[in-house]
Steps between C-alpha positions, in 0.01 A plus 500: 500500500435834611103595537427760212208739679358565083347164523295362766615194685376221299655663195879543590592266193433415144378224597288646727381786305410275187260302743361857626428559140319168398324570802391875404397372183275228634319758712508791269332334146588849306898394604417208284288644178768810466812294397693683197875521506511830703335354807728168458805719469366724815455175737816332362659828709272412776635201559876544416454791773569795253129596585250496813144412453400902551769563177338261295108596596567830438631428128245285451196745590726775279512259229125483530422854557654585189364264259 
């Protein structure tokens, strides 16, 4: 598998970057209390590899900025 410089080196696959996730929203308790559909959809992306991390914080703190 080729190394993909978007995500860091302990996030080159899904598998991967579904455990980076858990572990973001273990350390990060507003990860956990801001679940709606968007935000699933958003780190569904994340981990298929359609998104990196940066994409989906900055929709997230657009989402919120605009509500």
């Amino acid at each position: 598998m080729a190394h993909d410089s978007r995500f860091g080196p302990c996030a080159q696959t899904p598998q991967q970057r579904a455990y980076v996730l858990h572990q973001l929203r273990e350390a990060l308790p507003k990860l956990k209390t801001t679940v709606t559909p968007e935000t699933e959809q958003l780190c569904a992306r994340y981990i298929a590899g359609e998104l990196t991390w940066a994409d989906v914080r900055r929709a997230l703190d657009e989402a919120e900025a605009s509500a």
